[in-house]
């Protein structure tokens, strides 16, 4: 047989990443209750952090598509990993918590649309 170099710390790191995805999705499910998906609001009506996340999403998708087209799996997976770990979980969700708490406001509705779009497109 062939030996496999298994780095336990790497496995543990990906366990933490999976836990982050789980918690982010749980947060989204809580704050997207009653939300009906539709088109994103016009960019001019979005907050700076909503536009920033959509920009980061588009960049990650382009990078992942490029990685897959070039058969560079690490490039593709790193783009999506970084999007979710750093941009969505570490920045966007933390900045958006007060906005989601202000239920029924135009800002909360816009953030719902952005979060739904990012999760739906990012997980694909």
GROMACS .gro file of N, CA and C in nm:
model
  372
    1UNK      N    1   0.080  -0.118   0.000
    1UNK     CA    2   0.000   0.000   0.000
    1UNK      C    3   0.086   0.125   0.000
    2UNK      N    4   0.021   0.234  -0.028
    2UNK     CA    5   0.086   0.364  -0.028
    2UNK      C    6   0.056   0.437   0.101
    3UNK      N    7   0.158   0.492   0.163
    3UNK     CA    8   0.138   0.570   0.285
    3UNK      C    9   0.075   0.705   0.250
    4UNK      N   10  -0.011   0.751   0.337
    4UNK     CA   11  -0.074   0.882   0.320
    4UNK      C   12  -0.026   0.971   0.434
    5UNK      N   13   0.025   1.088   0.397
    5UNK     CA   14   0.070   1.184   0.496
    5UNK      C   15  -0.053   1.261   0.546
    6UNK      N   16  -0.101   1.228   0.665
    6UNK     CA   17  -0.220   1.290   0.722
    6UNK      C   18  -0.178   1.384   0.833
    7UNK      N   19  -0.197   1.512   0.809
    7UNK     CA   20  -0.165   1.613   0.908
    7UNK      C   21  -0.288   1.635   0.996
    8UNK      N   22  -0.279   1.594   1.121
    8UNK     CA   23  -0.392   1.602   1.212
    8UNK      C   24  -0.435   1.747   1.234
    9UNK      N   25  -0.339   1.839   1.238
    9UNK     CA   26  -0.374   1.980   1.257
    9UNK      C   27  -0.454   2.034   1.138
   10UNK      N   28  -0.422   1.988   1.019
   10UNK     CA   29  -0.498   2.031   0.901
   10UNK      C   30  -0.641   1.977   0.909
   11UNK      N   31  -0.655   1.852   0.949
   11UNK     CA   32  -0.788   1.794   0.963
   11UNK      C   33  -0.868   1.872   1.067
   12UNK      N   34  -0.804   1.906   1.177
   12UNK     CA   35  -0.870   1.983   1.282
   12UNK      C   36  -0.910   2.122   1.231
   13UNK      N   37  -0.824   2.183   1.151
   13UNK     CA   38  -0.856   2.313   1.093
   13UNK      C   39  -0.978   2.307   1.003
   14UNK      N   40  -0.989   2.202   0.923
   14UNK     CA   41  -1.105   2.188   0.836
   14UNK      C   42  -1.231   2.153   0.915
   15UNK      N   43  -1.214   2.089   1.029
   15UNK     CA   44  -1.329   2.065   1.117
   15UNK      C   45  -1.381   2.199   1.168
   16UNK      N   46  -1.289   2.289   1.205
   16UNK     CA   47  -1.330   2.422   1.250
   16UNK      C   48  -1.398   2.499   1.136
   17UNK      N   49  -1.347   2.482   1.014
   17UNK     CA   50  -1.407   2.548   0.899
   17UNK      C   51  -1.549   2.496   0.877
   18UNK      N   52  -1.568   2.365   0.884
   18UNK     CA   53  -1.701   2.308   0.867
   18UNK      C   54  -1.796   2.359   0.976
   19UNK      N   55  -1.745   2.374   1.097
   19UNK     CA   56  -1.826   2.428   1.206
   19UNK      C   57  -1.865   2.573   1.178
   20UNK      N   58  -1.771   2.652   1.122
   20UNK     CA   59  -1.802   2.791   1.085
   20UNK      C   60  -1.913   2.794   0.980
   21UNK      N   61  -1.904   2.707   0.880
   21UNK     CA   62  -2.008   2.701   0.777
   21UNK      C   63  -2.143   2.665   0.838
   22UNK      N   64  -2.141   2.569   0.928
   22UNK     CA   65  -2.264   2.527   0.996
   22UNK      C   66  -2.325   2.644   1.071
   23UNK      N   67  -2.244   2.714   1.149
   23UNK     CA   68  -2.294   2.827   1.228
   23UNK      C   69  -2.342   2.942   1.140
   24UNK      N   70  -2.270   2.969   1.032
   24UNK     CA   71  -2.312   3.075   0.940
   24UNK      C   72  -2.445   3.041   0.875
   25UNK      N   73  -2.462   2.915   0.837
   25UNK     CA   74  -2.587   2.872   0.776
   25UNK      C   75  -2.700   2.876   0.877
   26UNK      N   76  -2.672   2.837   1.000
   26UNK     CA   77  -2.773   2.843   1.105
   26UNK      C   78  -2.815   2.988   1.131
   27UNK      N   79  -2.718   3.079   1.134
   27UNK     CA   80  -2.747   3.221   1.150
   27UNK      C   81  -2.835   3.269   1.034
   28UNK      N   82  -2.798   3.231   0.913
   28UNK     CA   83  -2.874   3.272   0.795
   28UNK      C   84  -3.015   3.217   0.799
   29UNK      N   85  -3.032   3.092   0.834
   29UNK     CA   86  -3.165   3.032   0.839
   29UNK      C   87  -3.253   3.105   0.940
   30UNK      N   88  -3.194   3.147   1.051
   30UNK     CA   89  -3.269   3.221   1.152
   30UNK      C   90  -3.315   3.356   1.096
   31UNK      N   91  -3.224   3.425   1.028
   31UNK     CA   92  -3.254   3.561   0.982
   31UNK      C   93  -3.318   3.565   0.843
   32UNK      N   94  -3.331   3.452   0.779
   32UNK     CA   95  -3.398   3.448   0.649
   32UNK      C   96  -3.537   3.388   0.657
   33UNK      N   97  -3.585   3.361   0.779
   33UNK     CA   98  -3.720   3.308   0.795
   33UNK      C   99  -3.820   3.408   0.738
   34UNK      N  100  -3.908   3.361   0.654
   34UNK     CA  101  -4.007   3.447   0.593
   34UNK      C  102  -3.957   3.524   0.473
   35UNK      N  103  -3.830   3.508   0.439
   35UNK     CA  104  -3.773   3.579   0.324
   35UNK      C  105  -3.808   3.504   0.197
   36UNK      N  106  -3.855   3.575   0.098
   36UNK     CA  107  -3.884   3.517  -0.033
   36UNK      C  108  -3.777   3.564  -0.131
   37UNK      N  109  -3.696   3.472  -0.183
   37UNK     CA  110  -3.589   3.512  -0.275
   37UNK      C  111  -3.644   3.583  -0.398
   38UNK      N  112  -3.573   3.682  -0.438
   38UNK     CA  113  -3.605   3.758  -0.558
   38UNK      C  114  -3.478   3.820  -0.610
   39UNK      N  115  -3.489   3.909  -0.704
   39UNK     CA  116  -3.368   3.975  -0.754
   39UNK      C  117  -3.305   4.063  -0.647
   40UNK      N  118  -3.176   4.081  -0.657
   40UNK     CA  119  -3.107   4.169  -0.563
   40UNK      C  120  -3.154   4.313  -0.584
   41UNK      N  121  -3.158   4.391  -0.477
   41UNK     CA  122  -3.191   4.533  -0.493
   41UNK      C  123  -3.084   4.601  -0.579
   42UNK      N  124  -3.116   4.716  -0.637
   42UNK     CA  125  -3.015   4.789  -0.715
   42UNK      C  126  -2.892   4.821  -0.629
   43UNK      N  127  -2.776   4.818  -0.690
   43UNK     CA  128  -2.651   4.839  -0.617
   43UNK      C  129  -2.652   4.972  -0.542
   44UNK      N  130  -2.713   5.074  -0.598
   44UNK     CA  131  -2.715   5.206  -0.534
   44UNK      C  132  -2.789   5.204  -0.401
   45UNK      N  133  -2.881   5.108  -0.383
   45UNK     CA  134  -2.957   5.102  -0.259
   45UNK      C  135  -2.893   5.011  -0.154
   46UNK      N  136  -2.783   4.946  -0.190
   46UNK     CA  137  -2.715   4.856  -0.096
   46UNK      C  138  -2.613   4.932  -0.013
   47UNK      N  139  -2.590   4.882   0.107
   47UNK     CA  140  -2.487   4.942   0.194
   47UNK      C  141  -2.349   4.909   0.138
   48UNK      N  142  -2.251   4.978   0.191
   48UNK     CA  143  -2.113   4.955   0.148
   48UNK      C  144  -2.071   4.811   0.173
   49UNK      N  145  -2.107   4.757   0.291
   49UNK     CA  146  -2.063   4.620   0.321
   49UNK      C  147  -2.139   4.517   0.238
   50UNK      N  148  -2.263   4.546   0.199
   50UNK     CA  149  -2.336   4.456   0.109
   50UNK      C  150  -2.269   4.453  -0.029
   51UNK      N  151  -2.237   4.571  -0.081
   51UNK     CA  152  -2.170   4.578  -0.212
   51UNK      C  153  -2.032   4.512  -0.205
   52UNK      N  154  -1.962   4.534  -0.093
   52UNK     CA  155  -1.829   4.473  -0.076
   52UNK      C  156  -1.839   4.321  -0.082
   53UNK      N  157  -1.936   4.264  -0.012
   53UNK     CA  158  -1.947   4.118  -0.011
   53UNK      C  159  -1.983   4.065  -0.149
   54UNK      N  160  -2.072   4.132  -0.219
   54UNK     CA  161  -2.105   4.086  -0.355
   54UNK      C  162  -1.984   4.094  -0.447
   55UNK      N  163  -1.904   4.198  -0.428
   55UNK     CA  164  -1.779   4.210  -0.506
   55UNK      C  165  -1.685   4.094  -0.473
   56UNK      N  166  -1.671   4.063  -0.345
   56UNK     CA  167  -1.584   3.951  -0.304
   56UNK      C  168  -1.639   3.818  -0.356
   57UNK      N  169  -1.770   3.802  -0.355
   57UNK     CA  170  -1.832   3.681  -0.409
   57UNK      C  171  -1.800   3.666  -0.557
   58UNK      N  172  -1.818   3.772  -0.633
   58UNK     CA  173  -1.789   3.765  -0.776
   58UNK      C  174  -1.642   3.734  -0.802
   59UNK      N  175  -1.553   3.791  -0.721
   59UNK     CA  176  -1.411   3.761  -0.735
   59UNK      C  177  -1.380   3.616  -0.703
   60UNK      N  178  -1.443   3.563  -0.598
   60UNK     CA  179  -1.420   3.423  -0.559
   60UNK      C  180  -1.473   3.328  -0.666
   61UNK      N  181  -1.589   3.360  -0.722
   61UNK     CA  182  -1.645   3.275  -0.827
   61UNK      C  183  -1.553   3.276  -0.949
   62UNK      N  184  -1.505   3.393  -0.987
   62UNK     CA  185  -1.414   3.401  -1.103
   62UNK      C  186  -1.286   3.322  -1.076
   63UNK      N  187  -1.233   3.334  -0.955
   63UNK     CA  188  -1.110   3.262  -0.919
   63UNK      C  189  -1.135   3.111  -0.917
   64UNK      N  190  -1.248   3.068  -0.862
   64UNK     CA  191  -1.281   2.926  -0.858
   64UNK      C  192  -1.302   2.871  -0.999
   65UNK      N  193  -1.374   2.945  -1.082
   65UNK     CA  194  -1.395   2.902  -1.221
   65UNK      C  195  -1.262   2.890  -1.296
   66UNK      N  196  -1.175   2.989  -1.273
   66UNK     CA  197  -1.043   2.987  -1.337
   66UNK      C  198  -0.962   2.866  -1.290
   67UNK      N  199  -0.965   2.840  -1.160
   67UNK     CA  200  -0.893   2.726  -1.106
   67UNK      C  201  -0.943   2.594  -1.163
   68UNK      N  202  -1.074   2.581  -1.175
   68UNK     CA  203  -1.129   2.458  -1.231
   68UNK      C  204  -1.093   2.444  -1.379
   69UNK      N  205  -1.099   2.553  -1.453
   69UNK     CA  206  -1.066   2.549  -1.596
   69UNK      C  207  -0.920   2.514  -1.619
   70UNK      N  208  -0.834   2.555  -1.526
   70UNK     CA  209  -0.690   2.530  -1.538
   70UNK      C  210  -0.647   2.402  -1.465
   71UNK      N  211  -0.744   2.327  -1.413
   71UNK     CA  212  -0.718   2.205  -1.337
   71UNK      C  213  -0.631   2.233  -1.215
   72UNK      N  214  -0.650   2.349  -1.155
   72UNK     CA  215  -0.580   2.386  -1.032
   72UNK      C  216  -0.682   2.383  -0.918
   73UNK      N  217  -0.703   2.264  -0.865
   73UNK     CA  218  -0.806   2.243  -0.763
   73UNK      C  219  -0.779   2.328  -0.639
   74UNK      N  220  -0.653   2.341  -0.601
   74UNK     CA  221  -0.620   2.421  -0.482
   74UNK      C  222  -0.660   2.567  -0.500
   75UNK      N  223  -0.641   2.620  -0.618
   75UNK     CA  224  -0.678   2.759  -0.647
   75UNK      C  225  -0.830   2.776  -0.633
   76UNK      N  226  -0.904   2.682  -0.686
   76UNK     CA  227  -1.051   2.689  -0.681
   76UNK      C  228  -1.102   2.678  -0.539
   77UNK      N  229  -1.051   2.581  -0.466
   77UNK     CA  230  -1.102   2.560  -0.330
   77UNK      C  231  -1.057   2.671  -0.235
   78UNK      N  232  -0.938   2.723  -0.255
   78UNK     CA  233  -0.889   2.832  -0.170
   78UNK      C  234  -0.976   2.956  -0.187
   79UNK      N  235  -1.020   2.983  -0.307
   79UNK     CA  236  -1.105   3.100  -0.332
   79UNK      C  237  -1.235   3.090  -0.253
   80UNK      N  238  -1.298   2.975  -0.257
   80UNK     CA  239  -1.425   2.957  -0.186
   80UNK      C  240  -1.403   2.951  -0.035
   81UNK      N  241  -1.298   2.882   0.007
   81UNK     CA  242  -1.263   2.874   0.149
   81UNK      C  243  -1.243   3.015   0.205
   82UNK      N  244  -1.164   3.096   0.136
   82UNK     CA  245  -1.135   3.232   0.184
   82UNK      C  246  -1.261   3.317   0.186
   83UNK      N  247  -1.345   3.303   0.084
   83UNK     CA  248  -1.469   3.380   0.081
   83UNK      C  249  -1.552   3.352   0.205
   84UNK      N  250  -1.576   3.225   0.233
   84UNK     CA  251  -1.663   3.192   0.346
   84UNK      C  252  -1.597   3.218   0.480
   85UNK      N  253  -1.473   3.178   0.496
   85UNK     CA  254  -1.409   3.192   0.627
   85UNK      C  255  -1.383   3.338   0.662
   86UNK      N  256  -1.320   3.410   0.572
   86UNK     CA  257  -1.277   3.546   0.605
   86UNK      C  258  -1.382   3.651   0.573
   87UNK      N  259  -1.438   3.646   0.453
   87UNK     CA  260  -1.528   3.753   0.411
   87UNK      C  261  -1.668   3.737   0.471
   88UNK      N  262  -1.727   3.619   0.458
   88UNK     CA  263  -1.863   3.600   0.507
   88UNK      C  264  -1.865   3.590   0.660
   89UNK      N  265  -1.792   3.494   0.714
   89UNK     CA  266  -1.801   3.467   0.858
   89UNK      C  267  -1.732   3.573   0.944
   90UNK      N  268  -1.608   3.605   0.910
   90UNK     CA  269  -1.531   3.695   0.997
   90UNK      C  270  -1.569   3.842   0.982
   91UNK      N  271  -1.617   3.882   0.866
   91UNK     CA  272  -1.646   4.025   0.846
   91UNK      C  273  -1.796   4.049   0.830
   92UNK      N  274  -1.854   3.996   0.723
   92UNK     CA  275  -1.991   4.034   0.688
   92UNK      C  276  -2.093   4.000   0.796
   93UNK      N  277  -2.091   3.879   0.846
   93UNK     CA  278  -2.192   3.843   0.947
   93UNK      C  279  -2.177   3.926   1.073
   94UNK      N  280  -2.053   3.956   1.111
   94UNK     CA  281  -2.032   4.037   1.232
   94UNK      C  282  -2.082   4.180   1.211
   95UNK      N  283  -2.053   4.238   1.095
   95UNK     CA  284  -2.097   4.375   1.066
   95UNK      C  285  -2.249   4.380   1.051
   96UNK      N  286  -2.308   4.274   1.000
   96UNK     CA  287  -2.451   4.274   0.969
   96UNK      C  288  -2.542   4.239   1.086
   97UNK      N  289  -2.489   4.188   1.194
   97UNK     CA  290  -2.575   4.147   1.306
   97UNK      C  291  -2.669   4.258   1.352
   98UNK      N  292  -2.620   4.381   1.374
   98UNK     CA  293  -2.715   4.486   1.416
   98UNK      C  294  -2.820   4.518   1.309
   99UNK      N  295  -2.783   4.503   1.184
   99UNK     CA  296  -2.878   4.530   1.076
   99UNK      C  297  -2.987   4.423   1.073
  100UNK      N  298  -2.948   4.297   1.090
  100UNK     CA  299  -3.047   4.190   1.093
  100UNK      C  300  -3.138   4.201   1.215
  101UNK      N  301  -3.085   4.256   1.324
  101UNK     CA  302  -3.167   4.273   1.444
  101UNK      C  303  -3.275   4.380   1.425
  102UNK      N  304  -3.254   4.473   1.332
  102UNK     CA  305  -3.352   4.578   1.302
  102UNK      C  306  -3.448   4.525   1.195
  103UNK      N  307  -3.525   4.424   1.233
  103UNK     CA  308  -3.614   4.356   1.138
  103UNK      C  309  -3.712   4.454   1.074
  104UNK      N  310  -3.742   4.430   0.948
  104UNK     CA  311  -3.842   4.510   0.878
  104UNK      C  312  -3.789   4.638   0.815
  105UNK      N  313  -3.662   4.668   0.836
  105UNK     CA  314  -3.606   4.790   0.776
  105UNK      C  315  -3.558   4.761   0.634
  106UNK      N  316  -3.549   4.863   0.550
  106UNK     CA  317  -3.495   4.841   0.415
  106UNK      C  318  -3.353   4.785   0.417
  107UNK      N  319  -3.272   4.828   0.514
  107UNK     CA  320  -3.135   4.777   0.524
  107UNK      C  321  -3.135   4.628   0.556
  108UNK      N  322  -3.225   4.585   0.646
  108UNK     CA  323  -3.233   4.443   0.681
  108UNK      C  324  -3.279   4.361   0.561
  109UNK      N  325  -3.376   4.413   0.486
  109UNK     CA  326  -3.425   4.342   0.368
  109UNK      C  327  -3.315   4.329   0.263
  110UNK      N  328  -3.238   4.434   0.244
  110UNK     CA  329  -3.128   4.429   0.147
  110UNK      C  330  -3.022   4.329   0.192
  111UNK      N  331  -2.990   4.329   0.321
  111UNK     CA  332  -2.890   4.235   0.372
  111UNK      C  333  -2.939   4.092   0.363
  112UNK      N  334  -3.069   4.070   0.381
  112UNK     CA  335  -3.125   3.936   0.362
  112UNK      C  336  -3.103   3.890   0.218
  113UNK      N  337  -3.131   3.978   0.124
  113UNK     CA  338  -3.115   3.943  -0.017
  113UNK      C  339  -2.969   3.912  -0.049
  114UNK      N  340  -2.879   3.992   0.005
  114UNK     CA  341  -2.736   3.971  -0.021
  114UNK      C  342  -2.690   3.840   0.043
  115UNK      N  343  -2.726   3.818   0.169
  115UNK     CA  344  -2.684   3.695   0.237
  115UNK      C  345  -2.737   3.572   0.165
  116UNK      N  346  -2.863   3.575   0.127
  116UNK     CA  347  -2.921   3.462   0.055
  116UNK      C  348  -2.846   3.437  -0.075
  117UNK      N  349  -2.820   3.543  -0.149
  117UNK     CA  350  -2.750   3.531  -0.277
  117UNK      C  351  -2.610   3.475  -0.260
  118UNK      N  352  -2.539   3.523  -0.160
  118UNK     CA  353  -2.402   3.478  -0.137
  118UNK      C  354  -2.400   3.331  -0.097
  119UNK      N  355  -2.489   3.290  -0.008
  119UNK     CA  356  -2.491   3.149   0.033
  119UNK      C  357  -2.534   3.060  -0.084
  120UNK      N  358  -2.637   3.102  -0.154
  120UNK     CA  359  -2.688   3.020  -0.264
  120UNK      C  360  -2.585   3.007  -0.376
  121UNK      N  361  -2.523   3.116  -0.415
  121UNK     CA  362  -2.423   3.111  -0.522
  121UNK      C  363  -2.291   3.053  -0.474
  122UNK      N  364  -2.252   3.085  -0.352
  122UNK     CA  365  -2.124   3.038  -0.299
  122UNK      C  366  -2.120   2.888  -0.275
  123UNK      N  367  -2.232   2.833  -0.228
  123UNK     CA  368  -2.235   2.689  -0.203
  123UNK      C  369  -2.243   2.610  -0.333
  124UNK      N  370  -2.289   2.673  -0.439
  124UNK     CA  371  -2.292   2.603  -0.568
  124UNK      C  372  -2.153   2.598  -0.624
   0.00000   0.00000   0.00000
